[in-house]
PDB file of C-alpha atoms and ligand atoms in Angstrom:
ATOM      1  CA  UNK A  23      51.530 -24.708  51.741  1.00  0.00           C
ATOM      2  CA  UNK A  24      53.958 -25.713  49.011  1.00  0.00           C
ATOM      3  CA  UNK A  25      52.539 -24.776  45.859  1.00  0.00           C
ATOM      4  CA  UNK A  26      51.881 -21.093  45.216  1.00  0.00           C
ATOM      5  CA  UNK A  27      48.052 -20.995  44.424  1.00  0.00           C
ATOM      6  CA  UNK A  28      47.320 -18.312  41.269  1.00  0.00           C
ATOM      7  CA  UNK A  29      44.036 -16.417  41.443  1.00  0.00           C
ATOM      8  CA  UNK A  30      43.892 -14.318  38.327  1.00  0.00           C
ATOM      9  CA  UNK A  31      41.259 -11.442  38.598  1.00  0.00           C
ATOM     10  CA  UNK A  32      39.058 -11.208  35.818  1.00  0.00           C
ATOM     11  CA  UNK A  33      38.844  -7.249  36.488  1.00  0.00           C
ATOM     12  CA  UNK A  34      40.936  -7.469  33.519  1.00  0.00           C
ATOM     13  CA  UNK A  35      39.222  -9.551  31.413  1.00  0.00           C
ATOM     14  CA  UNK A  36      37.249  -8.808  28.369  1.00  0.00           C
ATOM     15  CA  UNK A  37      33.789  -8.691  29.836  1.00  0.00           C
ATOM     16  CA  UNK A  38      32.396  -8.924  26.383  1.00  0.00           C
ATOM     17  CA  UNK A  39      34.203 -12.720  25.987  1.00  0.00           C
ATOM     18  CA  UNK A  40      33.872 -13.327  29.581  1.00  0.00           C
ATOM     19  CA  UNK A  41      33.432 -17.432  28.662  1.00  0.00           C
ATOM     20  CA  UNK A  42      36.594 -17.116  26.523  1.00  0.00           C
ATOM     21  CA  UNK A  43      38.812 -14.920  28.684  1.00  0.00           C
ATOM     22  CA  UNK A  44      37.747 -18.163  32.124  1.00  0.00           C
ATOM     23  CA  UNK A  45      38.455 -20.955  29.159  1.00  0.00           C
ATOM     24  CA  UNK A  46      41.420 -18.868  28.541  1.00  0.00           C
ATOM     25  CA  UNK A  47      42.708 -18.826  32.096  1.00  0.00           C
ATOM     26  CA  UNK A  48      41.623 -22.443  33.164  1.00  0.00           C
ATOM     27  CA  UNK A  49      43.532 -23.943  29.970  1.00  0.00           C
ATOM     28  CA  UNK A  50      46.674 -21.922  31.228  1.00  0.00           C
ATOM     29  CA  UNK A  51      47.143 -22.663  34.887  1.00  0.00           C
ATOM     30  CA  UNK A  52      44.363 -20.930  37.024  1.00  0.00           C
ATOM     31  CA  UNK A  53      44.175 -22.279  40.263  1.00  0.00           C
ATOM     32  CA  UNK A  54      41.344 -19.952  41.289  1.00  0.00           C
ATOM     33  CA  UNK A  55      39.129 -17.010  39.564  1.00  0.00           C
ATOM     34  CA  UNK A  56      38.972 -13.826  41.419  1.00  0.00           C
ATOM     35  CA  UNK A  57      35.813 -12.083  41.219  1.00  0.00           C
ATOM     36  CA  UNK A  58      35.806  -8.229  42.026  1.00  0.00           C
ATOM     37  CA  UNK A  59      32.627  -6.949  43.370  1.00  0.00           C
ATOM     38  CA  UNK A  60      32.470  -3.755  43.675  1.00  0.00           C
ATOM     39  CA  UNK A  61      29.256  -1.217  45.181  1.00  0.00           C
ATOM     40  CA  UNK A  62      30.661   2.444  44.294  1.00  0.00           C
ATOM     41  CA  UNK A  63      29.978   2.739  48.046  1.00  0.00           C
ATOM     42  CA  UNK A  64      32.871   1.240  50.200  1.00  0.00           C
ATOM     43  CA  UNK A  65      35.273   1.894  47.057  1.00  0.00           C
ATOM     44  CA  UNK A  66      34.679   4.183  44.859  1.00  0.00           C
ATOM     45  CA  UNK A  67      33.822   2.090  41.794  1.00  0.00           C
ATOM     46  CA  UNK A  68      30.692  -0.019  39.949  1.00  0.00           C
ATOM     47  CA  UNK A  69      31.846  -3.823  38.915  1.00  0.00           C
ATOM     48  CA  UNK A  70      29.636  -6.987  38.727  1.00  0.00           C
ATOM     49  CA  UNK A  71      26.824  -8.976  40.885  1.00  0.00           C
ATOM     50  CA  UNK A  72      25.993 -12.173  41.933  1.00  0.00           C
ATOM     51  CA  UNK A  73      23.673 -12.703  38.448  1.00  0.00           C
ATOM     52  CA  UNK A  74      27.454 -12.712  36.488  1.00  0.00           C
ATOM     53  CA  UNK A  75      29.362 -15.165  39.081  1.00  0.00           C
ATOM     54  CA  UNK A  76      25.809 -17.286  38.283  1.00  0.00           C
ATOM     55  CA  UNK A  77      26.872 -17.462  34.305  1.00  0.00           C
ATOM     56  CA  UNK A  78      31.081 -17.727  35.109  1.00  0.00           C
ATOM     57  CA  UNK A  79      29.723 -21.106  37.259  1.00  0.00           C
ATOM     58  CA  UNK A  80      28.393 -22.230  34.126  1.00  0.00           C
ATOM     59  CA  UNK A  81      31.088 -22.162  31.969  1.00  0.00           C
ATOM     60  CA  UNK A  82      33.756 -23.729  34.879  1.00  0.00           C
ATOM     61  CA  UNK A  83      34.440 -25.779  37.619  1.00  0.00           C
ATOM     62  CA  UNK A  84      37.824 -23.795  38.923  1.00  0.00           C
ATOM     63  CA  UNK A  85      37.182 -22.384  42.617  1.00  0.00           C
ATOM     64  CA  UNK A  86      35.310 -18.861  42.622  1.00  0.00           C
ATOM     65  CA  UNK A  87      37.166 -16.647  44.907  1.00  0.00           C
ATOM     66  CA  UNK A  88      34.718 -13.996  45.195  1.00  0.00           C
ATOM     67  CA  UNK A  89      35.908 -10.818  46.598  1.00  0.00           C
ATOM     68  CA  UNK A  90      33.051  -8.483  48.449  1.00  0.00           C
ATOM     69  CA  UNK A  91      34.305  -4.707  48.503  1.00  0.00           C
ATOM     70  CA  UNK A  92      30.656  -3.894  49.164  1.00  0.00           C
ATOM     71  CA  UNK A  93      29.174  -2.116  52.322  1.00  0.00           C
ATOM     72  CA  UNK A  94      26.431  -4.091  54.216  1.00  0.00           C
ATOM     73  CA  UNK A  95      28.177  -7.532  53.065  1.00  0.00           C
ATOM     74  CA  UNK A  96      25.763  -9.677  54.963  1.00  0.00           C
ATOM     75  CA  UNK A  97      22.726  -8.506  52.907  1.00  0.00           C
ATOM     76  CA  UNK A  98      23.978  -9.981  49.580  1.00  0.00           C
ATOM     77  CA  UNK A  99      26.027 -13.085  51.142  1.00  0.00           C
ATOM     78  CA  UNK A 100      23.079 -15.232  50.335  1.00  0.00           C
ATOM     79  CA  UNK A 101      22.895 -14.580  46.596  1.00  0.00           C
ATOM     80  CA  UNK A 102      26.634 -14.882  46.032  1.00  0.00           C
ATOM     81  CA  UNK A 103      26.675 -17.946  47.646  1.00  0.00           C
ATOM     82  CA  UNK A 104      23.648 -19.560  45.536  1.00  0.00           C
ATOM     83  CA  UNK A 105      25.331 -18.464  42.232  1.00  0.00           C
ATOM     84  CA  UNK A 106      28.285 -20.667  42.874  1.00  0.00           C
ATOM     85  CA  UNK A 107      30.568 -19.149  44.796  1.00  0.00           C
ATOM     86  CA  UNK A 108      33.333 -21.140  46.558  1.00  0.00           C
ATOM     87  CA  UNK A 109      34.968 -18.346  48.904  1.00  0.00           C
ATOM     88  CA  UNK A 110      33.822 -15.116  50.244  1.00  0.00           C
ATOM     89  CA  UNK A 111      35.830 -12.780  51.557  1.00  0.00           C
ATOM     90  CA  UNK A 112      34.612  -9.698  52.606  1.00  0.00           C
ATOM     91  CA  UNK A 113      36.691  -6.442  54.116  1.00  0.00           C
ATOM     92  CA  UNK A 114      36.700  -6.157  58.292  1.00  0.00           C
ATOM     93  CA  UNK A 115      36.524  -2.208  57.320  1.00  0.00           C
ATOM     94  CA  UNK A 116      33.014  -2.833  56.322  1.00  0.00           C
ATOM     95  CA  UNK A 117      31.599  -4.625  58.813  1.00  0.00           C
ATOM     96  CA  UNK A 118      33.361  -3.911  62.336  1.00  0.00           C
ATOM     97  CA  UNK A 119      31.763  -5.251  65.407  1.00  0.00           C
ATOM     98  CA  UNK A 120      29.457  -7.684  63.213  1.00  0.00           C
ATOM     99  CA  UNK A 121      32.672  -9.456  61.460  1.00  0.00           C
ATOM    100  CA  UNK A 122      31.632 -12.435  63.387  1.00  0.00           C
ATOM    101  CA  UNK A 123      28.543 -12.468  62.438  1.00  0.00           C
ATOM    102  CA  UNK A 124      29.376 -12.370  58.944  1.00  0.00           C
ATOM    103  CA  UNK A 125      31.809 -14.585  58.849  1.00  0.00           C
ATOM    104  CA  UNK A 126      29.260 -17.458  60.487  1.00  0.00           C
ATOM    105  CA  UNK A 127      26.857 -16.785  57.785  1.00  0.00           C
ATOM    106  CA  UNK A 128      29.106 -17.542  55.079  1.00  0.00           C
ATOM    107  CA  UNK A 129      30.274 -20.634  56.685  1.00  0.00           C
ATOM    108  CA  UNK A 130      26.768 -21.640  57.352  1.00  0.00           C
ATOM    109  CA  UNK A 131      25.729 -21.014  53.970  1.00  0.00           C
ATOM    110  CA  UNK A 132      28.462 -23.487  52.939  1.00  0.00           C
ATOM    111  CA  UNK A 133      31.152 -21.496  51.451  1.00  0.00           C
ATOM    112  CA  UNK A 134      34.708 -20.858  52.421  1.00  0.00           C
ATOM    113  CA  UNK A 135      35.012 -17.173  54.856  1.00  0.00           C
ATOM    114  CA  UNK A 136      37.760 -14.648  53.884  1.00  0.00           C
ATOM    115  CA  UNK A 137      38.531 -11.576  55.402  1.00  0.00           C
ATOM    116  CA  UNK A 138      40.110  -8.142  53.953  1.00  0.00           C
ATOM    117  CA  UNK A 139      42.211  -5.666  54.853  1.00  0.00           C
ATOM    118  CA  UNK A 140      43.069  -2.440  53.302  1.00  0.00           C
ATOM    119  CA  UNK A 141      46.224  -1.267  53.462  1.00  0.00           C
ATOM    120  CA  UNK A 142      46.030   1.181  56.331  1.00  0.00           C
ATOM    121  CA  UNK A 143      44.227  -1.555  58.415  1.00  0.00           C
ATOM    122  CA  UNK A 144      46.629  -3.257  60.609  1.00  0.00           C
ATOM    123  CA  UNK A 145      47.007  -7.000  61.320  1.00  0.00           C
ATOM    124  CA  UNK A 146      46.311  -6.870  64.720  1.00  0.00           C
ATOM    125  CA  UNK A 147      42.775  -5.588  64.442  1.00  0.00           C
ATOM    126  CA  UNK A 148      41.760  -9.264  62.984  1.00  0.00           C
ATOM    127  CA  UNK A 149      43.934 -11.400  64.860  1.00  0.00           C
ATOM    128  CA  UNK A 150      40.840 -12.255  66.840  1.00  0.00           C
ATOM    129  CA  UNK A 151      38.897 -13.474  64.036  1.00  0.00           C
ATOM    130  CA  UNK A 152      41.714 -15.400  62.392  1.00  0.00           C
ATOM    131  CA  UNK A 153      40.442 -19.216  64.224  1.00  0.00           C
ATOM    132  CA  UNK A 154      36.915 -18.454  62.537  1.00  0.00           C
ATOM    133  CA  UNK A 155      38.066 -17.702  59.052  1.00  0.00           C
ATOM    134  CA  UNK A 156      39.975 -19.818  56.203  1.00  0.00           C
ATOM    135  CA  UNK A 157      42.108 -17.251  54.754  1.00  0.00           C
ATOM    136  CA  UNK A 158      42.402 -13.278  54.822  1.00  0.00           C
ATOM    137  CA  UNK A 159      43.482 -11.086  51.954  1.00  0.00           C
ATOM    138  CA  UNK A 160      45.819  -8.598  52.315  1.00  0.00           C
ATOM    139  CA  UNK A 161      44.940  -5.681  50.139  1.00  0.00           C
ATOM    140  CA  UNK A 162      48.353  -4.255  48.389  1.00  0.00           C
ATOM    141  CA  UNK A 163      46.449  -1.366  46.724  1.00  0.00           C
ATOM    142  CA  UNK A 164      43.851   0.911  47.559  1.00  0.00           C
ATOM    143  CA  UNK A 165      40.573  -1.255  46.514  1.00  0.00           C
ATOM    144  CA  UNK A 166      38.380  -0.035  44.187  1.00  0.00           C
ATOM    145  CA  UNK A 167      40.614  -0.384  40.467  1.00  0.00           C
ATOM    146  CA  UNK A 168      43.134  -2.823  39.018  1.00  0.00           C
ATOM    147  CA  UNK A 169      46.598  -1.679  37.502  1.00  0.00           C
ATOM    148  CA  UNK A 170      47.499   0.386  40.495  1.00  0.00           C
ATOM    149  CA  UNK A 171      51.076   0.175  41.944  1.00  0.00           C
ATOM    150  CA  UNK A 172      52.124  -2.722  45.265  1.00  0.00           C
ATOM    151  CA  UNK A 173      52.646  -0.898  48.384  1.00  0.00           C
ATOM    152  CA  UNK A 174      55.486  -2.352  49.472  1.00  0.00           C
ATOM    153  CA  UNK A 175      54.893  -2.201  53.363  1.00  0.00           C
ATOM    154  CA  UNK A 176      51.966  -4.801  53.042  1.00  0.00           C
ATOM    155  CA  UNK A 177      53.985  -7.527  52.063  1.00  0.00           C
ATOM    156  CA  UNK A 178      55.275  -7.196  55.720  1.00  0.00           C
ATOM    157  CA  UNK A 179      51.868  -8.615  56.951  1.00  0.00           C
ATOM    158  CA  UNK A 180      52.076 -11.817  55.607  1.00  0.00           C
ATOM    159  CA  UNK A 181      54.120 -13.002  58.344  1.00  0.00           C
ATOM    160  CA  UNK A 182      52.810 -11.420  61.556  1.00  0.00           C
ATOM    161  CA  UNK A 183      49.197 -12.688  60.388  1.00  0.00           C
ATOM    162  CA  UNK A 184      51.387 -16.025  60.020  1.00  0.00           C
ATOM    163  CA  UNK A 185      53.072 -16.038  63.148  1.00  0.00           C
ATOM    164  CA  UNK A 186      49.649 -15.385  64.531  1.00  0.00           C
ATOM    165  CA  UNK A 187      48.196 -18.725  63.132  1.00  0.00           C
ATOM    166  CA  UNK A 188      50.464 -20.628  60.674  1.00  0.00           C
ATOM    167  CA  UNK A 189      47.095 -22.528  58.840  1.00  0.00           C
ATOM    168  CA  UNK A 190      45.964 -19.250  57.516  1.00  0.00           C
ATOM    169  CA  UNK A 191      46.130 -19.070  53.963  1.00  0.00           C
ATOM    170  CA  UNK A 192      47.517 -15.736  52.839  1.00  0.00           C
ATOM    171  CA  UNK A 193      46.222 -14.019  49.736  1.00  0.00           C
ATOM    172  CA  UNK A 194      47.757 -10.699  48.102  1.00  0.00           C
ATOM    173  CA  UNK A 195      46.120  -9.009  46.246  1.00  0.00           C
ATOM    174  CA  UNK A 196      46.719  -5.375  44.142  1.00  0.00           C
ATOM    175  CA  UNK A 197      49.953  -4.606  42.154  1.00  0.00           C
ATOM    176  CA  UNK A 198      51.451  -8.224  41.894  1.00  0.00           C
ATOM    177  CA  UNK A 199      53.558  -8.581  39.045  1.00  0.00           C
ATOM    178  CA  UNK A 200      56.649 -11.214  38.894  1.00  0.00           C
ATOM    179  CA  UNK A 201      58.846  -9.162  40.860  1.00  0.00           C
ATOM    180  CA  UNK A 202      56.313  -8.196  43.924  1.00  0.00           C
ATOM    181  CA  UNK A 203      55.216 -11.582  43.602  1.00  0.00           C
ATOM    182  CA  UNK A 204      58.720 -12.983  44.139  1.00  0.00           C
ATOM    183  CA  UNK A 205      58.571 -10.626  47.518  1.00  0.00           C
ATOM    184  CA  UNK A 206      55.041 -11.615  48.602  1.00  0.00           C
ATOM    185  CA  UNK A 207      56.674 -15.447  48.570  1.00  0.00           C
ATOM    186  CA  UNK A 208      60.087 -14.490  50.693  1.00  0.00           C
ATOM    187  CA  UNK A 209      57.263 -13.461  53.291  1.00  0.00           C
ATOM    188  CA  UNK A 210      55.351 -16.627  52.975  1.00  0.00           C
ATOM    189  CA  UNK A 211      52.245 -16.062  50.614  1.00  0.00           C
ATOM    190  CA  UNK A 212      50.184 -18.347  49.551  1.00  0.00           C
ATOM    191  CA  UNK A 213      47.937 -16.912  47.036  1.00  0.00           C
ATOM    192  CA  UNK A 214      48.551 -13.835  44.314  1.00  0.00           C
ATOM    193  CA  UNK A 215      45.487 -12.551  42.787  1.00  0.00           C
ATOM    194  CA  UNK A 216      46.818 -10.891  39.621  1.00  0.00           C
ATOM    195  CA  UNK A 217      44.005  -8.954  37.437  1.00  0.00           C
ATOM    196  CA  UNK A 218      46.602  -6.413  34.826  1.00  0.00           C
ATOM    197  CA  UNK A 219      49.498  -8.225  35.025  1.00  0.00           C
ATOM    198  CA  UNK A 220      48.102 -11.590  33.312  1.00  0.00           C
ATOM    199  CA  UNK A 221      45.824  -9.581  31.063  1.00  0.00           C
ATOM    200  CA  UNK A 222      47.830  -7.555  29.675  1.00  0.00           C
ATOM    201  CA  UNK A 223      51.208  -9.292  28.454  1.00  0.00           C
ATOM    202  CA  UNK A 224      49.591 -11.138  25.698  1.00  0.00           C
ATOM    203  CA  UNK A 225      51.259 -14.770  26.755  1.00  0.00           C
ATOM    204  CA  UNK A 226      48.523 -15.736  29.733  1.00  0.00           C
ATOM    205  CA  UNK A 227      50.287 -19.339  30.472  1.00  0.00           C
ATOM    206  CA  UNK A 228      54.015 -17.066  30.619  1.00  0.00           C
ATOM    207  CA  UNK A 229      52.047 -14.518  33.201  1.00  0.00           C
ATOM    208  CA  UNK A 230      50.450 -17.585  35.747  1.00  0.00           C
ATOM    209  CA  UNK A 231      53.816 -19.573  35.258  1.00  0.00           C
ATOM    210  CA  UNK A 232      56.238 -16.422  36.144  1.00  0.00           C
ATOM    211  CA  UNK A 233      54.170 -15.701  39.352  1.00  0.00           C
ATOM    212  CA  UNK A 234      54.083 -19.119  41.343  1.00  0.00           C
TER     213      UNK A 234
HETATM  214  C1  LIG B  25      41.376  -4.032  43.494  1.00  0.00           C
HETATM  215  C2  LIG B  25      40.973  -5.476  43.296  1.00  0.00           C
HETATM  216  C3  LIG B  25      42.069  -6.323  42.718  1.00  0.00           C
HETATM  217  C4  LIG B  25      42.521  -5.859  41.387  1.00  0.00           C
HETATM  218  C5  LIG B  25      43.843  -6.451  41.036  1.00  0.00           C
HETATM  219  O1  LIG B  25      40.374  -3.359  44.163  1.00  0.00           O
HETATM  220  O2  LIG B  25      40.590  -6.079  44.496  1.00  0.00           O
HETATM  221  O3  LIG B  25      41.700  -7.688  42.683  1.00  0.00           O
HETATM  222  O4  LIG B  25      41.629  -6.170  40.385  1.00  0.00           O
HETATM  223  O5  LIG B  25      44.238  -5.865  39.857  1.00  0.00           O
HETATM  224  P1  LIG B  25      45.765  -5.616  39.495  1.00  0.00           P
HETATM  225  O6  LIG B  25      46.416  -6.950  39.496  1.00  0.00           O
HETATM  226  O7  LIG B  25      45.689  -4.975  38.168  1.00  0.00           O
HETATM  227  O8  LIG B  25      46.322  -4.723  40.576  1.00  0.00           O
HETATM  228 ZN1  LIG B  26      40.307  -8.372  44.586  1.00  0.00          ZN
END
């Protein structure tokens, strides 16, 4: 892939402007909108549900790259799905032996199939699944909260889940600022979700344009 795709995560957003903060990052180079959803269950924090990615697919049309850090994925897949959402990526961690599974129930229900890995999960425990999925995202942080620092080592996944299958697209996600970023693309990333880092310089358009 040639062009470095930007995903900015609206855990960062002003959830009271939500409509302004997705105007804000669609007018300023978006390519995608990562949505956090969190259960306080597999990560120990509360975010949104499927009713909010319903009203963000009202107000655009930019690809809704919704990110499931939720336990028992496959029961809420459905709804996620009907509110608009383009990609759903869920975490291997919490769902094991029925990834498959999953993963063909997101596809079926006409959506693009992501998986996740935290950042003690190694590569190799998904290579398997990598032919049945359209892209993976390597977590960079603990999941659970935004603004926490890039562990370094994870960057060095980006190319052994690439050697593994060079069509994968490769999301980071956690800690990118324009200096991890800059690493994450020397390993071959494709797309940096970014949730502090474009919230909170002030200049949104400066923040997308200094990552890709
Ligand atoms: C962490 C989330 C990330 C996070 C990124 O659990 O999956 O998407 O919001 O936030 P920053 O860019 O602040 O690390
Ligand atoms: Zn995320």
């Amino acid at each position: 892939m040639s062009k470095i795709i930007v995903s900015p995560s609206i855990l960062s957003a002003d959830f009271a402007n939500l409509e302004n903060e997705i105007k804000k990052l669609e007018n300023n180079g978006a390519d995608w909108i990562h949505v956090d959803v969190m259960d306080g269950h597999f990560v120990p924090n509360i975010t949104i549900g499927a009713p909010v990615v319903k009203a963000i697919r009202k107000v655009t049309s930019i690809p809704l790259d919704v990110h499931l850090m939720i336990e028992n994925p496959e029961k809420y897949i459905e709804d996620f799905i009907h509110a608009g959402s383009d990609i759903i990526t869920i975490h291997y961690e919490a769902v094991k032996e029925n990834t498959l599974n999953v993963i063909n129930q997101i596809k079926t229900l006409g959506a693009k199939a992501g998986l996740s890995i935290k950042p003690k999960t190694q590569p190799k425990e998904i290579f398997k699944y990598l032919k049945d999925i359209d892209l993976v995202i390597i977590m960079s942080v603990e999941p659970g909260f935004g603004g926490q620092k890039f562990i370094f080592e994870c960057a060095e996944k980006i190319p052994v889940l690439k050697k593994q299958n060079a069509n994968i697209i490769i999301e980071a996600d956690g800690g990118i600022n324009k200096e991890t970023a800059q690493l994450c693309k020397e390993y071959g990333i494709d797309v940096l979700v970014a949730g502090s880092y474009i919230f909170s310089g002030g200049d949104i358009k400066e923040a997308i344009k200094s990552l890709r």
